[in-house]
Amino acid sequence: MGVLISGTGSNMKALVAASRAADSIFEIACVVSNKADAAGITWAKELGVATQIISHRDYPSREAFDAALNDYMQAQHLDAIACAGFMRVMTPVLVAPWAGKILNIHPSLLPLYKGLHTHERAIAAGEKEAGCTVHLVTAELDDGPILAQARVPVLAGDTPESLAARVLLEEHKLYPKALSDFLSR
Ligand code: GRF
């Protein structure tokens, strides 16, 4: 597996931990970030996982950046890619060569609340339930086939931050399990 991140990398950390369990069926070969200062890169290094920075700022277009990412991923001979807080919209240049092999985790119960600020929007809408979704990536944002979901209650007085923290705990359990299930299909 390759893991794509842009920030904190707590889901990446959960995937690395799961990959090191005795019964794991996957290995994390590399963690790639489009941001050099992503905290997750420091974590990945501490965990002894190979890291690579490929900055979108070094490329003139989304397509050129995606081509560079694809070249790197292909050279690693990966079976699949897990996006974990990777904050770039992907073009077909990257999605097509990995069709059916790129997963993402999104902090909402898709198809509800695609895009950003999911928790803020769920609270504003008066939702009683929120959650997270692991899905396959397609060229449409947060739109690919759903592989797994986990639900949490929205509690009275929740802020986007308190709800995000509750959902994130579920993300860390859901993603490794959904990935294992996906790889053993
Ligand atoms: C998670 O909430 C994930 O669902 C979303 O971005 C966040 C990343 O968090 N795509 P982390 O970097 O894994 O801590």
CSV table of C-alpha atoms and ligand atoms in Angstrom, one decimal:
chain,number,residue,atom,x,y,z
A,1,MET,CA,0.0,0.0,0.0
A,2,GLY,CA,0.9,3.6,-0.5
A,3,VAL,CA,-0.7,6.2,1.7
A,4,LEU,CA,-1.4,9.8,0.5
A,5,ILE,CA,-1.6,12.5,3.2
A,6,SER,CA,-1.6,16.3,3.5
A,7,GLY,CA,-1.7,16.9,7.2
A,8,THR,CA,-1.9,15.3,10.6
A,9,GLY,CA,-1.9,11.8,9.4
A,10,SER,CA,-3.7,10.1,12.3
A,11,ASN,CA,-5.5,7.8,9.9
A,12,MET,CA,-2.1,7.0,8.3
A,13,LYS,CA,-0.8,6.1,11.8
A,14,ALA,CA,-3.8,3.8,12.4
A,15,LEU,CA,-3.1,2.1,9.0
A,16,VAL,CA,0.6,1.6,9.9
A,17,ALA,CA,-0.3,0.2,13.3
A,18,ALA,CA,-2.8,-2.2,11.7
A,19,SER,CA,-0.3,-3.2,9.1
A,20,ARG,CA,2.1,-4.3,11.8
A,21,ALA,CA,-0.4,-6.6,13.6
A,22,ALA,CA,0.5,-10.3,13.3
A,23,ASP,CA,-2.5,-11.1,11.2
A,24,SER,CA,-2.3,-8.1,8.8
A,25,ILE,CA,-2.6,-8.8,5.1
A,26,PHE,CA,-1.1,-5.5,4.0
A,27,GLU,CA,2.1,-3.5,4.3
A,28,ILE,CA,2.6,0.2,4.0
A,29,ALA,CA,5.5,0.7,1.5
A,30,CYS,CA,5.4,4.5,1.5
A,31,VAL,CA,3.7,7.6,2.8
A,32,VAL,CA,3.5,10.5,0.3
A,33,SER,CA,2.5,14.1,1.2
A,34,ASN,CA,1.9,17.0,-1.0
A,35,LYS,CA,3.0,19.2,1.9
A,36,ALA,CA,6.6,19.1,3.2
A,37,ASP,CA,5.5,20.3,6.7
A,38,ALA,CA,2.7,17.7,7.2
A,39,ALA,CA,2.9,16.5,10.7
A,40,GLY,CA,2.1,13.0,9.4
A,41,ILE,CA,5.5,12.9,7.6
A,42,THR,CA,7.3,13.4,10.9
A,43,TRP,CA,5.1,10.6,12.4
A,44,ALA,CA,5.8,8.3,9.4
A,45,LYS,CA,9.5,8.8,9.8
A,46,GLU,CA,9.3,8.0,13.5
A,47,LEU,CA,7.5,4.9,12.6
A,48,GLY,CA,10.2,3.9,10.2
A,49,VAL,CA,8.0,4.1,7.1
A,50,ALA,CA,9.5,5.5,3.8
A,51,THR,CA,8.3,9.0,3.0
A,52,GLN,CA,8.2,11.1,-0.1
A,53,ILE,CA,7.2,14.8,-0.6
A,54,ILE,CA,5.6,15.6,-3.9
A,55,SER,CA,4.5,19.2,-3.7
A,56,HIS,CA,1.6,20.4,-5.9
A,57,ARG,CA,3.3,23.8,-6.0
A,58,ASP,CA,6.1,22.4,-8.1
A,59,TYR,CA,3.8,21.6,-11.0
A,60,PRO,CA,2.0,23.9,-13.4
A,61,SER,CA,-1.4,22.1,-13.3
A,62,ARG,CA,-3.4,19.5,-11.4
A,63,GLU,CA,-2.7,17.0,-14.2
A,64,ALA,CA,1.1,17.5,-14.1
A,65,PHE,CA,1.0,17.0,-10.3
A,66,ASP,CA,-1.1,13.9,-10.7
A,67,ALA,CA,1.2,12.5,-13.4
A,68,ALA,CA,4.2,13.0,-11.0
A,69,LEU,CA,2.3,11.2,-8.2
A,70,ASN,CA,1.3,8.4,-10.5
A,71,ASP,CA,4.9,8.0,-11.7
A,72,TYR,CA,6.1,7.7,-8.2
A,73,MET,CA,3.4,5.3,-7.1
A,74,GLN,CA,3.9,3.1,-10.2
A,75,ALA,CA,7.6,2.9,-9.4
A,76,GLN,CA,6.8,1.6,-5.9
A,77,HIS,CA,4.9,-1.4,-7.4
A,78,LEU,CA,2.0,-0.8,-5.1
A,79,ASP,CA,-1.1,-2.9,-5.1
A,80,ALA,CA,-3.4,-0.1,-3.9
A,81,ILE,CA,-3.4,3.4,-2.5
A,82,ALA,CA,-5.1,4.7,0.6
A,83,CYS,CA,-5.9,8.5,0.8
A,84,ALA,CA,-5.9,9.6,4.4
A,85,GLY,CA,-6.5,13.3,4.7
A,86,PHE,CA,-5.1,14.0,1.2
A,87,MET,CA,-6.5,17.4,0.4
A,88,ARG,CA,-6.2,17.5,-3.3
A,89,VAL,CA,-8.9,17.0,-5.9
A,90,MET,CA,-7.6,14.2,-8.2
A,91,THR,CA,-7.9,14.2,-12.0
A,92,PRO,CA,-8.3,11.2,-14.2
A,93,VAL,CA,-4.5,11.3,-14.8
A,94,LEU,CA,-4.1,9.8,-11.4
A,95,VAL,CA,-7.5,8.1,-10.9
A,96,ALA,CA,-7.6,6.2,-14.1
A,97,PRO,CA,-4.4,4.1,-13.8
A,98,TRP,CA,-5.5,3.2,-10.3
A,99,ALA,CA,-9.2,2.7,-10.9
A,100,GLY,CA,-10.7,0.4,-8.3
A,101,LYS,CA,-7.5,0.5,-6.3
A,102,ILE,CA,-7.6,4.0,-4.6
A,103,LEU,CA,-9.5,4.3,-1.3
A,104,ASN,CA,-10.4,7.3,0.6
A,105,ILE,CA,-11.9,8.1,4.0
A,106,HIS,CA,-14.3,10.9,4.3
A,107,PRO,CA,-15.7,12.3,7.6
A,108,SER,CA,-19.4,12.1,6.8
A,109,LEU,CA,-22.1,9.5,6.0
A,110,LEU,CA,-21.8,9.8,2.2
A,111,PRO,CA,-23.6,10.6,0.0
A,112,LEU,CA,-24.3,13.3,2.6
A,113,TYR,CA,-21.9,16.2,3.0
A,114,LYS,CA,-19.3,15.7,0.3
A,115,GLY,CA,-16.5,18.2,0.3
A,116,LEU,CA,-15.2,20.3,3.3
A,117,HIS,CA,-16.7,21.4,6.7
A,118,THR,CA,-18.7,18.2,7.0
A,119,HIS,CA,-19.3,18.4,10.8
A,120,GLU,CA,-20.2,22.0,10.7
A,121,ARG,CA,-22.8,21.3,8.1
A,122,ALA,CA,-24.2,18.2,9.8
A,123,ILE,CA,-24.7,20.1,13.0
A,124,ALA,CA,-26.3,23.1,11.2
A,125,ALA,CA,-28.7,20.7,9.5
A,126,GLY,CA,-29.8,19.3,12.9
A,127,GLU,CA,-28.5,15.8,12.1
A,128,LYS,CA,-28.9,13.3,14.9
A,129,GLU,CA,-26.3,11.0,13.5
A,130,ALA,CA,-22.9,11.6,11.8
A,131,GLY,CA,-20.0,9.3,10.8
A,132,CYS,CA,-17.4,8.4,8.3
A,133,THR,CA,-17.2,6.5,5.0
A,134,VAL,CA,-14.5,4.5,3.3
A,135,HIS,CA,-15.0,4.6,-0.4
A,136,LEU,CA,-13.3,4.0,-3.7
A,137,VAL,CA,-12.0,7.1,-5.4
A,138,THR,CA,-13.4,8.2,-8.8
A,139,ALA,CA,-12.9,11.4,-10.7
A,140,GLU,CA,-15.9,12.8,-9.0
A,141,LEU,CA,-15.2,14.3,-5.5
A,142,ASP,CA,-16.2,12.0,-2.6
A,143,ASP,CA,-18.4,10.0,-5.0
A,144,GLY,CA,-17.0,6.5,-5.5
A,145,PRO,CA,-18.6,3.2,-4.4
A,146,ILE,CA,-19.0,3.0,-0.7
A,147,LEU,CA,-17.0,0.2,1.0
A,148,ALA,CA,-17.8,0.8,4.7
A,149,GLN,CA,-19.4,3.3,7.1
A,150,ALA,CA,-19.4,3.9,10.9
A,151,ARG,CA,-21.9,6.0,12.7
A,152,VAL,CA,-21.8,8.2,15.8
A,153,PRO,CA,-24.5,10.2,17.6
A,154,VAL,CA,-24.5,14.0,17.3
A,155,LEU,CA,-24.9,15.1,20.9
A,156,ALA,CA,-26.6,18.3,22.2
A,157,GLY,CA,-24.0,21.0,22.5
A,158,ASP,CA,-21.7,19.4,20.0
A,159,THR,CA,-19.3,21.8,18.2
A,160,PRO,CA,-17.7,20.8,14.8
A,161,GLU,CA,-14.5,20.1,16.9
A,162,SER,CA,-16.2,17.8,19.4
A,163,LEU,CA,-18.1,15.9,16.7
A,164,ALA,CA,-14.9,15.6,14.6
A,165,ALA,CA,-13.0,14.1,17.5
A,166,ARG,CA,-15.8,11.5,18.0
A,167,VAL,CA,-15.9,10.7,14.3
A,168,LEU,CA,-12.1,10.5,14.1
A,169,LEU,CA,-12.0,7.7,16.7
A,170,GLU,CA,-14.3,5.7,14.5
A,171,GLU,CA,-12.2,6.5,11.4
A,172,HIS,CA,-9.2,4.9,13.0
A,173,LYS,CA,-11.1,1.7,13.5
A,174,LEU,CA,-13.0,1.7,10.3
A,175,TYR,CA,-10.2,2.4,7.8
A,176,PRO,CA,-7.9,-0.5,8.7
A,177,LYS,CA,-10.8,-2.9,8.7
A,178,ALA,CA,-12.3,-1.6,5.5
A,179,LEU,CA,-8.9,-1.8,3.8
A,180,SER,CA,-8.4,-5.4,5.0
A,181,ASP,CA,-11.8,-6.4,3.8
A,182,PHE,CA,-11.3,-4.7,0.5
A,183,LEU,CA,-7.9,-6.4,-0.1
A,184,SER,CA,-9.2,-9.8,0.8
A,185,ARG,CA,-12.3,-9.6,-1.5
B,1,GRF,C1,-10.1,12.9,8.5
B,1,GRF,O1,-11.2,13.4,9.1
B,1,GRF,C2,-10.4,12.2,7.1
B,1,GRF,O2,-11.7,11.6,7.1
B,1,GRF,C3,-10.5,13.4,6.2
B,1,GRF,O3,-9.4,14.2,6.7
B,1,GRF,C4,-9.1,14.0,8.0
B,1,GRF,C5,-7.7,13.6,8.1
B,1,GRF,O4,-7.2,13.4,9.4
B,1,GRF,N1,-10.4,13.0,4.8
B,1,GRF,P1,-5.8,12.8,9.7
B,1,GRF,O5,-4.8,13.5,8.9
B,1,GRF,O6,-5.9,11.3,9.3
B,1,GRF,O7,-5.6,12.9,11.2
